[in-house]
mmCIF file of C-alpha atoms in Angstrom:
data_model
loop_
_atom_site.group_PDB
_atom_site.id
_atom_site.type_symbol
_atom_site.label_atom_id
_atom_site.label_comp_id
_atom_site.label_asym_id
_atom_site.label_seq_id
_atom_site.Cartn_x
_atom_site.Cartn_y
_atom_site.Cartn_z
ATOM 1 C CA MET A 1 56.137 -30.038 -99.318
ATOM 2 C CA THR A 2 53.297 -29.294 -96.941
ATOM 3 C CA ASP A 3 54.170 -28.928 -93.285
ATOM 4 C CA ALA A 4 52.464 -31.814 -91.507
ATOM 5 C CA GLY A 5 49.082 -30.645 -90.303
ATOM 6 C CA GLU A 6 49.275 -26.912 -91.025
ATOM 7 C CA ARG A 7 46.490 -25.333 -88.999
ATOM 8 C CA ALA A 8 44.356 -22.967 -91.068
ATOM 9 C CA LEU A 9 41.927 -20.239 -90.061
ATOM 10 C CA LEU A 10 39.465 -19.359 -92.826
ATOM 11 C CA VAL A 11 38.181 -15.829 -93.380
ATOM 12 C CA GLY A 12 35.169 -14.848 -95.495
ATOM 13 C CA LEU A 13 33.687 -11.491 -96.462
ATOM 14 C CA ALA A 14 29.944 -10.925 -96.891
ATOM 15 C CA LEU A 15 28.993 -7.688 -98.631
ATOM 16 C CA GLY A 16 25.840 -7.003 -96.649
ATOM 17 C CA ARG A 17 23.380 -9.271 -94.868
ATOM 18 C CA ARG A 18 21.887 -10.633 -98.100
ATOM 19 C CA ASP A 19 25.312 -11.939 -99.107
ATOM 20 C CA ARG A 20 25.796 -13.863 -95.856
ATOM 21 C CA ALA A 21 24.258 -17.201 -96.947
ATOM 22 C CA ARG A 22 26.334 -17.264 -100.141
ATOM 23 C CA THR A 23 29.495 -16.473 -98.190
ATOM 24 C CA GLU A 24 28.813 -19.208 -95.639
ATOM 25 C CA SER A 25 28.365 -21.732 -98.465
ATOM 26 C CA SER A 26 31.577 -20.522 -100.111
ATOM 27 C CA LEU A 27 33.442 -20.887 -96.789
ATOM 28 C CA GLU A 28 32.298 -24.506 -96.559
ATOM 29 C CA GLU A 29 33.810 -25.089 -99.987
ATOM 30 C CA LEU A 30 36.979 -23.264 -98.930
ATOM 31 C CA ALA A 31 37.270 -25.690 -96.003
ATOM 32 C CA LEU A 32 37.157 -28.610 -98.462
ATOM 33 C CA LEU A 33 39.824 -26.922 -100.567
ATOM 34 C CA ALA A 34 42.025 -26.364 -97.505
ATOM 35 C CA ARG A 35 41.728 -30.014 -96.483
ATOM 36 C CA SER A 36 42.524 -31.073 -100.043
ATOM 37 C CA ALA A 37 45.746 -29.051 -99.681
ATOM 38 C CA GLY A 38 46.629 -30.932 -96.499
ATOM 39 C CA ALA A 39 45.600 -28.334 -93.913
ATOM 40 C CA ARG A 40 43.608 -28.792 -90.712
ATOM 41 C CA VAL A 41 40.864 -26.187 -90.474
ATOM 42 C CA VAL A 42 40.741 -24.856 -86.900
ATOM 43 C CA GLY A 43 38.045 -22.212 -87.357
ATOM 44 C CA THR A 44 36.354 -19.620 -89.539
ATOM 45 C CA VAL A 45 35.800 -15.894 -89.245
ATOM 46 C CA LEU A 46 33.089 -14.152 -91.260
ATOM 47 C CA GLN A 47 33.187 -10.395 -91.720
ATOM 48 C CA GLU A 48 30.078 -8.508 -92.825
ATOM 49 C CA ARG A 49 30.582 -5.015 -94.217
ATOM 50 C CA ALA A 50 29.194 -2.827 -96.969
ATOM 51 C CA ARG A 51 32.339 -2.789 -99.126
ATOM 52 C CA ARG A 52 35.815 -4.266 -99.337
ATOM 53 C CA ASP A 53 38.498 -2.446 -97.363
ATOM 54 C CA PRO A 54 41.194 -1.358 -99.859
ATOM 55 C CA ALA A 55 43.971 -1.823 -97.302
ATOM 56 C CA THR A 56 43.186 -5.190 -95.697
ATOM 57 C CA LEU A 57 39.958 -6.361 -97.413
ATOM 58 C CA VAL A 58 38.248 -7.031 -94.053
ATOM 59 C CA GLY A 59 39.186 -3.861 -92.155
ATOM 60 C CA ARG A 60 41.807 -3.170 -89.481
ATOM 61 C CA GLY A 61 39.544 -4.123 -86.593
ATOM 62 C CA LYS A 62 38.621 -7.475 -88.100
ATOM 63 C CA ALA A 63 42.277 -8.127 -88.961
ATOM 64 C CA GLU A 64 43.112 -7.713 -85.281
ATOM 65 C CA GLU A 65 40.275 -10.118 -84.431
ATOM 66 C CA VAL A 66 41.696 -12.641 -86.911
ATOM 67 C CA LYS A 67 45.106 -12.361 -85.254
ATOM 68 C CA GLN A 68 43.558 -13.029 -81.852
ATOM 69 C CA ALA A 69 41.627 -16.028 -83.198
ATOM 70 C CA CYS A 70 44.860 -17.425 -84.659
ATOM 71 C CA GLU A 71 46.571 -17.155 -81.274
ATOM 72 C CA GLU A 72 43.662 -18.814 -79.464
ATOM 73 C CA ARG A 73 43.376 -21.708 -81.910
ATOM 74 C CA GLY A 74 47.007 -22.174 -82.796
ATOM 75 C CA ALA A 75 46.550 -21.317 -86.471
ATOM 76 C CA ASP A 76 49.709 -20.788 -88.501
ATOM 77 C CA VAL A 77 48.102 -19.890 -91.833
ATOM 78 C CA VAL A 78 45.182 -17.588 -92.692
ATOM 79 C CA ILE A 79 43.218 -18.347 -95.876
ATOM 80 C CA LEU A 80 40.930 -15.682 -97.376
ATOM 81 C CA ASP A 81 37.909 -16.727 -99.426
ATOM 82 C CA GLU A 82 38.614 -13.861 -101.833
ATOM 83 C CA ASP A 83 41.384 -12.754 -104.145
ATOM 84 C CA LEU A 84 43.765 -10.333 -102.465
ATOM 85 C CA ALA A 85 45.571 -7.446 -104.097
ATOM 86 C CA PRO A 86 49.343 -7.535 -103.436
ATOM 87 C CA ALA A 87 49.126 -4.617 -101.002
ATOM 88 C CA GLN A 88 46.187 -6.187 -99.153
ATOM 89 C CA GLN A 89 48.135 -9.408 -98.758
ATOM 90 C CA ARG A 90 51.190 -7.612 -97.365
ATOM 91 C CA ASN A 91 49.078 -5.552 -94.969
ATOM 92 C CA LEU A 92 47.164 -8.575 -93.717
ATOM 93 C CA GLU A 93 50.319 -10.608 -93.173
ATOM 94 C CA GLN A 94 51.768 -7.791 -91.134
ATOM 95 C CA ALA A 95 48.549 -7.428 -89.129
ATOM 96 C CA VAL A 96 48.004 -11.113 -88.318
ATOM 97 C CA GLU A 97 51.726 -11.983 -88.214
ATOM 98 C CA ARG A 98 51.103 -15.214 -90.084
ATOM 99 C CA LYS A 99 51.301 -16.548 -93.611
ATOM 100 C CA THR A 100 48.237 -15.317 -95.497
ATOM 101 C CA LEU A 101 46.864 -16.896 -98.658
ATOM 102 C CA ASP A 102 43.947 -16.055 -100.882
ATOM 103 C CA ARG A 103 41.601 -18.451 -102.671
ATOM 104 C CA THR A 104 43.614 -18.434 -105.905
ATOM 105 C CA GLN A 105 46.868 -19.379 -104.160
ATOM 106 C CA LEU A 106 45.127 -22.244 -102.386
ATOM 107 C CA ILE A 107 43.710 -23.636 -105.621
ATOM 108 C CA LEU A 108 47.067 -23.237 -107.356
ATOM 109 C CA ASP A 109 48.643 -25.239 -104.548
ATOM 110 C CA ILE A 110 46.147 -28.088 -104.998
ATOM 111 C CA PHE A 111 46.665 -28.046 -108.761
ATOM 112 C CA ALA A 112 50.429 -28.260 -108.196
ATOM 113 C CA ARG A 113 49.925 -31.445 -106.180
ATOM 114 C CA ARG A 114 47.497 -33.050 -108.638
ATOM 115 C CA ALA A 115 49.119 -32.388 -112.033
ATOM 116 C CA ARG A 116 50.727 -35.555 -113.400
ATOM 117 C CA THR A 117 51.428 -35.016 -117.097
ATOM 118 C CA ARG A 118 54.050 -32.692 -118.563
ATOM 119 C CA GLU A 119 51.343 -30.408 -119.931
ATOM 120 C CA GLY A 120 49.465 -30.312 -116.633
ATOM 121 C CA ARG A 121 52.606 -29.308 -114.742
ATOM 122 C CA LEU A 122 53.419 -26.628 -117.301
ATOM 123 C CA GLN A 123 49.913 -25.187 -117.049
ATOM 124 C CA VAL A 124 50.148 -25.035 -113.258
ATOM 125 C CA GLU A 125 53.523 -23.325 -113.430
ATOM 126 C CA LEU A 126 52.198 -20.814 -115.961
ATOM 127 C CA ALA A 127 49.296 -19.933 -113.673
ATOM 128 C CA GLN A 128 51.637 -19.648 -110.678
ATOM 129 C CA LEU A 129 54.006 -17.303 -112.484
ATOM 130 C CA ASP A 130 51.172 -15.170 -113.894
ATOM 131 C CA TYR A 131 49.867 -14.828 -110.343
ATOM 132 C CA LEU A 132 53.250 -14.024 -108.810
ATOM 133 C CA LEU A 133 54.545 -11.561 -111.405
ATOM 134 C CA PRO A 134 52.604 -8.491 -110.173
ATOM 135 C CA ARG A 135 53.447 -9.457 -106.576
ATOM 136 C CA LEU A 136 57.240 -9.258 -106.892
ATOM 137 C CA ALA A 137 57.322 -5.569 -106.013
ATOM 138 C CA GLY A 138 57.457 -4.251 -102.453
ATOM 139 C CA LYS A 139 59.195 -5.804 -99.478
ATOM 140 C CA GLY A 140 59.275 -9.327 -100.784
ATOM 141 C CA VAL A 141 56.831 -10.802 -98.287
ATOM 142 C CA LEU A 142 55.793 -13.459 -100.767
ATOM 143 C CA LEU A 143 59.401 -14.266 -101.625
ATOM 144 C CA SER A 144 60.137 -15.007 -97.987
ATOM 145 C CA ARG A 145 57.862 -18.035 -98.050
ATOM 146 C CA LEU A 146 60.346 -20.482 -99.511
ATOM 147 C CA GLY A 147 60.409 -22.463 -96.283
ATOM 148 C CA GLY A 148 57.505 -24.588 -97.521
ATOM 149 C CA GLY A 149 53.865 -25.137 -96.697
ATOM 150 C CA ILE A 150 50.605 -24.494 -98.503
ATOM 151 C CA GLY A 151 50.911 -21.837 -101.173
ATOM 152 C CA THR A 152 54.622 -22.406 -101.836
ATOM 153 C CA ARG A 153 54.541 -25.799 -103.501
ATOM 154 C CA GLY A 154 54.720 -26.812 -107.121
ATOM 155 C CA PRO A 155 56.708 -26.517 -110.324
ATOM 156 C CA GLY A 156 56.882 -22.735 -110.075
ATOM 157 C CA GLU A 157 58.261 -22.448 -106.566
ATOM 158 C CA THR A 158 61.933 -22.459 -107.575
ATOM 159 C CA LYS A 159 61.279 -19.409 -109.777
ATOM 160 C CA LEU A 160 60.134 -17.156 -106.943
ATOM 161 C CA GLU A 161 63.561 -15.557 -106.433
ATOM 162 C CA THR A 162 64.072 -14.633 -110.083
ATOM 163 C CA ASP A 163 63.473 -11.115 -111.323
ATOM 164 C CA ARG A 164 60.618 -9.963 -113.536
ATOM 165 C CA ARG A 165 62.602 -10.311 -116.743
ATOM 166 C CA ARG A 166 63.509 -13.929 -116.136
ATOM 167 C CA ILE A 167 59.962 -14.763 -115.066
ATOM 168 C CA ARG A 168 58.566 -13.215 -118.246
ATOM 169 C CA GLN A 169 61.067 -15.236 -120.285
ATOM 170 C CA ARG A 170 59.980 -18.388 -118.478
ATOM 171 C CA ILE A 171 56.302 -17.563 -119.115
ATOM 172 C CA GLN A 172 56.966 -17.198 -122.834
ATOM 173 C CA SER A 173 58.923 -20.461 -122.877
ATOM 174 C CA ILE A 174 56.082 -22.316 -121.130
ATOM 175 C CA LYS A 175 53.501 -20.864 -123.521
ATOM 176 C CA ARG A 176 55.535 -22.066 -126.504
ATOM 177 C CA GLU A 177 55.829 -25.575 -125.070
ATOM 178 C CA ILE A 178 52.113 -25.724 -124.212
ATOM 179 C CA GLU A 179 51.307 -24.615 -127.772
ATOM 180 C CA HIS A 180 53.534 -27.398 -129.112
ATOM 181 C CA LEU A 181 51.729 -29.944 -126.927
ATOM 182 C CA ARG A 182 48.389 -28.462 -128.020
ATOM 183 C CA ARG A 183 49.272 -29.037 -131.690
ATOM 184 C CA GLU A 184 50.277 -32.624 -130.922
ATOM 185 C CA ARG A 185 46.934 -33.176 -129.203
ATOM 186 C CA LEU A 186 45.134 -31.626 -132.167
ATOM 187 C CA THR A 187 46.873 -34.123 -134.445
ATOM 188 C CA ARG A 188 45.728 -36.987 -132.211
ATOM 189 C CA ARG A 189 42.191 -35.595 -132.177
ATOM 190 C CA GLU A 190 42.152 -35.375 -135.981
ATOM 191 C CA ALA A 191 43.328 -39.001 -136.142
ATOM 192 C CA ARG A 192 40.453 -39.943 -133.858
ATOM 193 C CA GLY A 193 38.126 -37.963 -136.082
ATOM 194 C CA ARG A 194 39.080 -40.077 -139.068
ATOM 195 C CA HIS A 195 37.727 -43.062 -137.202
ATOM 196 C CA GLU A 196 34.465 -41.112 -136.832
ATOM 197 C CA ALA A 197 33.946 -42.032 -133.173
ATOM 198 C CA PRO A 198 32.002 -39.153 -131.587
ATOM 199 C CA VAL A 199 33.499 -37.513 -128.483
ATOM 200 C CA VAL A 200 31.517 -37.230 -125.239
ATOM 201 C CA ALA A 201 33.058 -35.054 -122.511
ATOM 202 C CA LEU A 202 32.181 -35.203 -118.821
ATOM 203 C CA VAL A 203 31.955 -31.757 -117.266
ATOM 204 C CA GLY A 204 30.662 -30.624 -113.923
ATOM 205 C CA TYR A 205 31.356 -29.234 -110.508
ATOM 206 C CA THR A 206 34.353 -30.733 -108.744
ATOM 207 C CA ASN A 207 33.463 -33.814 -106.693
ATOM 208 C CA ALA A 208 30.228 -34.375 -108.648
ATOM 209 C CA GLY A 209 31.292 -37.967 -109.330
ATOM 210 C CA LYS A 210 32.618 -37.551 -112.876
ATOM 211 C CA SER A 211 35.553 -39.919 -112.394
ATOM 212 C CA THR A 212 33.329 -42.544 -110.751
ATOM 213 C CA LEU A 213 30.950 -42.285 -113.715
ATOM 214 C CA PHE A 214 33.919 -42.433 -116.106
ATOM 215 C CA ASN A 215 35.107 -45.654 -114.441
ATOM 216 C CA ALA A 216 31.624 -47.155 -114.421
ATOM 217 C CA LEU A 217 31.240 -46.598 -118.170
ATOM 218 C CA THR A 218 34.788 -47.436 -119.291
ATOM 219 C CA HIS A 219 36.232 -49.678 -116.535
ATOM 220 C CA ALA A 220 39.304 -47.441 -116.749
ATOM 221 C CA GLY A 221 40.336 -47.371 -113.086
ATOM 222 C CA ALA A 222 40.750 -43.570 -112.911
ATOM 223 C CA VAL A 223 41.626 -42.249 -109.439
ATOM 224 C CA VAL A 224 38.505 -41.498 -107.403
ATOM 225 C CA SER A 225 38.495 -39.449 -104.200
ATOM 226 C CA ASP A 226 36.216 -37.109 -102.296
ATOM 227 C CA GLN A 227 39.027 -34.554 -102.315
ATOM 228 C CA LEU A 228 38.666 -31.688 -104.769
ATOM 229 C CA PHE A 229 40.435 -31.559 -108.132
ATOM 230 C CA MET A 230 41.576 -35.187 -108.281
ATOM 231 C CA THR A 231 41.347 -35.061 -112.103
ATOM 232 C CA LEU A 232 43.446 -32.390 -113.843
ATOM 233 C CA ASP A 233 44.798 -34.149 -116.911
ATOM 234 C CA PRO A 234 42.004 -35.268 -119.283
ATOM 235 C CA LEU A 235 41.535 -39.014 -119.707
ATOM 236 C CA VAL A 236 40.135 -40.468 -122.939
ATOM 237 C CA ARG A 237 38.711 -43.994 -123.181
ATOM 238 C CA LYS A 238 36.477 -45.857 -125.625
ATOM 239 C CA VAL A 239 32.939 -46.907 -124.700
ATOM 240 C CA ARG A 240 31.259 -49.532 -126.899
ATOM 241 C CA LEU A 241 27.507 -49.090 -127.313
ATOM 242 C CA GLY A 242 27.292 -51.916 -129.840
ATOM 243 C CA PRO A 243 28.999 -53.181 -133.020
ATOM 244 C CA GLY A 244 30.389 -50.162 -134.871
ATOM 245 C CA ARG A 245 28.866 -47.812 -132.305
ATOM 246 C CA ASP A 246 31.790 -46.552 -130.220
ATOM 247 C CA VAL A 247 32.145 -43.221 -128.448
ATOM 248 C CA LEU A 248 35.234 -41.634 -126.924
ATOM 249 C CA LEU A 249 34.560 -40.543 -123.343
ATOM 250 C CA VAL A 250 36.674 -37.727 -121.876
ATOM 251 C CA ASP A 251 37.028 -37.043 -118.139
ATOM 252 C CA THR A 252 38.016 -33.437 -117.399
ATOM 253 C CA VAL A 253 38.926 -31.138 -114.520
ATOM 254 C CA GLY A 254 36.046 -30.146 -112.249
ATOM 255 C CA PHE A 255 34.882 -26.564 -111.902
ATOM 256 C CA ILE A 256 34.047 -24.583 -108.760
ATOM 257 C CA GLN A 257 32.515 -21.246 -107.862
ATOM 258 C CA LYS A 258 34.930 -18.347 -108.229
ATOM 259 C CA LEU A 259 37.331 -20.451 -110.301
ATOM 260 C CA PRO A 260 40.262 -18.047 -110.792
ATOM 261 C CA HIS A 261 40.488 -16.664 -114.307
ATOM 262 C CA PRO A 262 44.256 -17.360 -114.575
ATOM 263 C CA LEU A 263 43.518 -21.042 -114.028
ATOM 264 C CA VAL A 264 40.806 -21.087 -116.667
ATOM 265 C CA ALA A 265 43.194 -19.374 -119.064
ATOM 266 C CA ALA A 266 46.069 -21.710 -118.210
ATOM 267 C CA PHE A 267 43.966 -24.833 -118.723
ATOM 268 C CA ARG A 268 42.296 -23.560 -121.874
ATOM 269 C CA ALA A 269 44.401 -25.878 -124.064
ATOM 270 C CA THR A 270 43.413 -28.939 -122.047
ATOM 271 C CA LEU A 271 39.777 -27.888 -122.092
ATOM 272 C CA GLU A 272 39.801 -27.896 -125.895
ATOM 273 C CA GLU A 273 38.547 -31.461 -125.521
ATOM 274 C CA VAL A 274 35.377 -29.908 -124.075
ATOM 275 C CA ARG A 275 35.070 -27.278 -126.815
ATOM 276 C CA GLN A 276 35.399 -29.910 -129.552
ATOM 277 C CA ALA A 277 33.130 -32.571 -128.020
ATOM 278 C CA ASP A 278 30.051 -33.760 -129.885
ATOM 279 C CA LEU A 279 28.125 -33.959 -126.600
ATOM 280 C CA LEU A 280 28.749 -32.720 -123.050
ATOM 281 C CA LEU A 281 27.482 -34.724 -120.085
ATOM 282 C CA HIS A 282 26.983 -32.119 -117.365
ATOM 283 C CA VAL A 283 27.306 -34.246 -114.227
ATOM 284 C CA VAL A 284 25.531 -32.866 -111.143
ATOM 285 C CA ASP A 285 25.705 -34.218 -107.592
ATOM 286 C CA ALA A 286 21.996 -34.600 -106.865
ATOM 287 C CA SER A 287 22.697 -35.096 -103.152
ATOM 288 C CA ALA A 288 24.633 -31.848 -102.680
ATOM 289 C CA PRO A 289 23.170 -28.574 -101.381
ATOM 290 C CA GLY A 290 23.174 -25.575 -103.689
ATOM 291 C CA VAL A 291 22.730 -27.563 -106.905
ATOM 292 C CA GLU A 292 21.541 -24.475 -108.782
ATOM 293 C CA GLU A 293 24.609 -22.425 -107.817
ATOM 294 C CA ARG A 294 26.917 -25.253 -108.860
ATOM 295 C CA GLU A 295 25.167 -25.652 -112.203
ATOM 296 C CA ALA A 296 25.495 -21.911 -112.795
ATOM 297 C CA ALA A 297 29.221 -21.997 -111.940
ATOM 298 C CA VAL A 298 29.806 -24.766 -114.493
ATOM 299 C CA GLU A 299 27.794 -22.976 -117.176
ATOM 300 C CA SER A 300 29.798 -19.809 -116.529
ATOM 301 C CA VAL A 301 33.121 -21.596 -117.079
ATOM 302 C CA LEU A 302 31.797 -23.374 -120.187
ATOM 303 C CA LYS A 303 30.928 -19.990 -121.680
ATOM 304 C CA GLU A 304 34.343 -18.608 -120.725
ATOM 305 C CA ILE A 305 36.194 -21.401 -122.551
ATOM 306 C CA GLY A 306 33.978 -21.137 -125.631
ATOM 307 C CA ALA A 307 31.891 -24.272 -125.012
ATOM 308 C CA GLY A 308 28.660 -22.567 -124.029
ATOM 309 C CA GLU A 309 26.874 -23.647 -127.220
ATOM 310 C CA ARG A 310 27.937 -27.290 -127.237
ATOM 311 C CA PRO A 311 25.059 -29.828 -127.055
ATOM 312 C CA ARG A 312 24.692 -31.128 -123.521
ATOM 313 C CA LEU A 313 22.824 -33.662 -121.455
ATOM 314 C CA LEU A 314 22.292 -33.092 -117.742
ATOM 315 C CA VAL A 315 23.144 -36.123 -115.592
ATOM 316 C CA LEU A 316 21.845 -36.168 -112.015
ATOM 317 C CA ASN A 317 24.428 -38.379 -110.322
ATOM 318 C CA LYS A 318 24.603 -39.883 -106.805
ATOM 319 C CA ALA A 319 20.880 -40.665 -106.916
ATOM 320 C CA ASP A 320 21.484 -43.310 -104.239
ATOM 321 C CA ARG A 321 22.467 -40.568 -101.763
ATOM 322 C CA ALA A 322 19.754 -38.022 -102.602
ATOM 323 C CA LEU A 323 16.518 -37.758 -100.647
ATOM 324 C CA ALA A 324 13.628 -39.069 -102.765
ATOM 325 C CA GLU A 325 11.617 -35.857 -102.495
ATOM 326 C CA ARG A 326 14.623 -33.701 -103.377
ATOM 327 C CA LEU A 327 15.502 -35.933 -106.342
ATOM 328 C CA ARG A 328 11.933 -35.782 -107.620
ATOM 329 C CA ALA A 329 11.974 -31.966 -107.464
ATOM 330 C CA LEU A 330 15.282 -31.812 -109.356
ATOM 331 C CA VAL A 331 13.951 -34.096 -112.107
ATOM 332 C CA GLU A 332 10.715 -32.120 -112.460
ATOM 333 C CA ALA A 333 12.681 -28.885 -112.835
ATOM 334 C CA ARG A 334 15.028 -30.430 -115.419
ATOM 335 C CA PRO A 335 13.035 -32.281 -118.102
ATOM 336 C CA GLY A 336 15.133 -34.762 -120.046
ATOM 337 C CA ALA A 337 17.822 -35.129 -117.378
ATOM 338 C CA ALA A 338 19.277 -38.600 -116.836
ATOM 339 C CA VAL A 339 19.179 -39.939 -113.266
ATOM 340 C CA VAL A 340 22.022 -42.303 -112.358
ATOM 341 C CA SER A 341 24.138 -43.680 -109.548
ATOM 342 C CA SER A 342 27.697 -44.232 -110.721
ATOM 343 C CA LEU A 343 28.351 -46.198 -107.538
ATOM 344 C CA THR A 344 25.510 -48.728 -107.839
ATOM 345 C CA GLY A 345 25.166 -48.659 -111.632
ATOM 346 C CA ALA A 346 21.502 -47.629 -111.509
ATOM 347 C CA GLY A 347 20.405 -45.732 -114.624
ATOM 348 C CA LEU A 348 23.631 -46.259 -116.593
ATOM 349 C CA ASP A 349 21.995 -48.346 -119.333
ATOM 350 C CA GLY A 350 19.374 -45.643 -119.783
ATOM 351 C CA LEU A 351 22.091 -42.981 -119.912
ATOM 352 C CA LEU A 352 23.981 -44.834 -122.657
ATOM 353 C CA SER A 353 20.747 -45.293 -124.599
ATOM 354 C CA THR A 354 20.080 -41.543 -124.390
ATOM 355 C CA VAL A 355 23.649 -40.767 -125.467
ATOM 356 C CA ALA A 356 23.254 -43.107 -128.458
ATOM 357 C CA SER A 357 20.024 -41.367 -129.429
ATOM 358 C CA ARG A 358 21.504 -37.865 -129.087
ATOM 359 C CA LEU A 359 24.503 -38.813 -131.228
ATOM 360 C CA ASP A 360 22.478 -40.644 -133.903
ATOM 361 C CA LEU A 361 24.082 -43.919 -132.923
ATOM 362 C CA GLU A 362 20.861 -45.908 -132.836
ATOM 363 C CA PRO A 363 21.176 -48.944 -135.142
ATOM 364 C CA ARG A 364 19.236 -48.905 -138.421
ATOM 365 C CA LEU A 365 18.501 -52.083 -140.377
ATOM 366 C CA VAL A 366 19.611 -51.645 -144.008
ATOM 367 C CA ARG A 367 20.197 -53.747 -147.107
ATOM 368 C CA LEU A 368 23.305 -52.898 -149.103
ATOM 369 C CA SER A 369 24.659 -53.986 -152.464
ATOM 370 C CA PHE A 370 28.325 -53.989 -153.551
ATOM 371 C CA SER A 371 30.126 -55.334 -156.582
ATOM 372 C CA ALA A 372 31.833 -58.630 -155.819
ATOM 373 C CA GLY A 373 35.234 -56.994 -156.267
ATOM 374 C CA ASP A 374 34.616 -54.210 -153.771
ATOM 375 C CA ARG A 375 36.283 -55.953 -150.846
ATOM 376 C CA ARG A 376 37.125 -52.696 -149.117
ATOM 377 C CA GLY A 377 33.511 -51.535 -149.165
ATOM 378 C CA VAL A 378 32.243 -54.847 -147.801
ATOM 379 C CA ALA A 379 34.903 -54.877 -145.066
ATOM 380 C CA GLY A 380 33.874 -51.348 -144.114
ATOM 381 C CA VAL A 381 30.320 -52.502 -143.413
ATOM 382 C CA TYR A 382 31.615 -55.262 -141.153
ATOM 383 C CA ALA A 383 33.696 -52.661 -139.276
ATOM 384 C CA ALA A 384 30.903 -50.069 -139.105
ATOM 385 C CA GLY A 385 28.089 -52.259 -137.826
ATOM 386 C CA ARG A 386 26.667 -55.727 -137.354
ATOM 387 C CA VAL A 387 26.155 -57.854 -140.485
ATOM 388 C CA LEU A 388 23.095 -60.115 -140.185
ATOM 389 C CA ALA A 389 23.167 -61.712 -143.654
ATOM 390 C CA HIS A 390 25.778 -61.992 -146.413
ATOM 391 C CA GLU A 391 24.815 -63.273 -149.873
ATOM 392 C CA VAL A 392 26.593 -63.313 -153.236
ATOM 393 C CA ARG A 393 24.296 -63.208 -156.268
ATOM 394 C CA ASN A 394 24.937 -62.340 -159.941
ATOM 395 C CA GLY A 395 28.310 -60.757 -159.252
ATOM 396 C CA ARG A 396 26.944 -58.670 -156.381
ATOM 397 C CA VAL A 397 27.470 -58.924 -152.617
ATOM 398 C CA LEU A 398 24.189 -58.325 -150.775
ATOM 399 C CA LEU A 399 24.413 -57.469 -147.101
ATOM 400 C CA GLU A 400 21.762 -57.059 -144.452
ATOM 401 C CA ALA A 401 23.267 -55.055 -141.575
ATOM 402 C CA GLU A 402 22.602 -52.828 -138.577
ATOM 403 C CA ILE A 403 24.474 -49.531 -138.934
ATOM 404 C CA ALA A 404 24.430 -46.407 -136.774
ATOM 405 C CA GLU A 405 22.336 -43.604 -138.232
ATOM 406 C CA ARG A 406 25.241 -41.122 -138.241
ATOM 407 C CA THR A 407 27.224 -43.364 -140.662
ATOM 408 C CA LEU A 408 24.361 -44.154 -143.045
ATOM 409 C CA GLU A 409 25.217 -41.301 -145.399
ATOM 410 C CA ARG A 410 28.468 -43.068 -146.258
ATOM 411 C CA TYR A 411 26.484 -45.999 -147.715
ATOM 412 C CA ARG A 412 23.633 -44.057 -149.299
ATOM 413 C CA GLY A 413 24.766 -45.088 -152.796
ATOM 414 C CA HIS A 414 24.763 -48.780 -151.878
ATOM 415 C CA LEU A 415 21.239 -49.046 -150.480
ATOM 416 C CA ALA A 416 19.460 -51.962 -152.098
#
């Protein structure tokens, strides 16, 4: 478990003056990540240099400065806004004389706290072990951290003292179990497919309001928080747009800048829901700074998981918090985007109407004819839409009904 109120000093590296603004923004996000892991951020240090130092990342002089800052502010953990090589991590820990984590370890720690399902926990453990395996060599600095605190928590922590062979065996065992769970989920997805309800997946930057939007559309009561990565295990709920016009809405894990590749790989099975969706709703926090960078980060991950070509609709969320001028500029730059407030409900009816149009779920008025004995066919129309008139004439059942466009092909031979 986390030590109560671990005090964290954050360290960022800007590669030249032009990289400074991006690094400062990334450090702000790192602070949110640290707080989500239960730490108290006591300060930040930003190093600007032309290239990464192979020994300590930030250079010996800056490492000494970090140590001094830790002493002055009472920090007991140093968190780097970069990925550290094993040797860099050992050297930095020796230089600052404090536990040192990199961005990947911090995110793994948060994922370990958030995972609820069996599959989610297995995926976190797999990512932890993949990260730790190349770091088992040397003096065992990482293995000495079993006392607890950020970076040592989660399903994988009891495996830290095992040797490489046993860790590799455990990795293979986890992969087999995840594959088994993936096949079970595929079976459930195929069963859903037989009901022909299209799948709409919410994707977006973490804390963009996806879960709030999910709740507003489904009344599901999913956990909502301003902490990062509150949703790890995908949730699936039905949304009714009208008689016979249902969609399955999926809430998924949020993305961030510099999302570690091992995590993307570990959660690839879960993110199959995104790859298979009929439509992606890319939810953007319209009130947040750096909207463009966040959009780009999400698009990058979508490409990495093989969902880059899926149809998508941009949803500018949190419109109630955005400045009017800023919101207007975002809309002008993104033609066709939906503008909503999940909190107040503004724009949700328009969003659902757009979703229905994109998925060919708009109702079409049709007249159908069935033989009087075709009870199954008649019942199917009642299930697929809204029947406005039902008449029996000359051994035929004549129906007037509203049916979604995407299901019309099924009744093409019965059009009267």
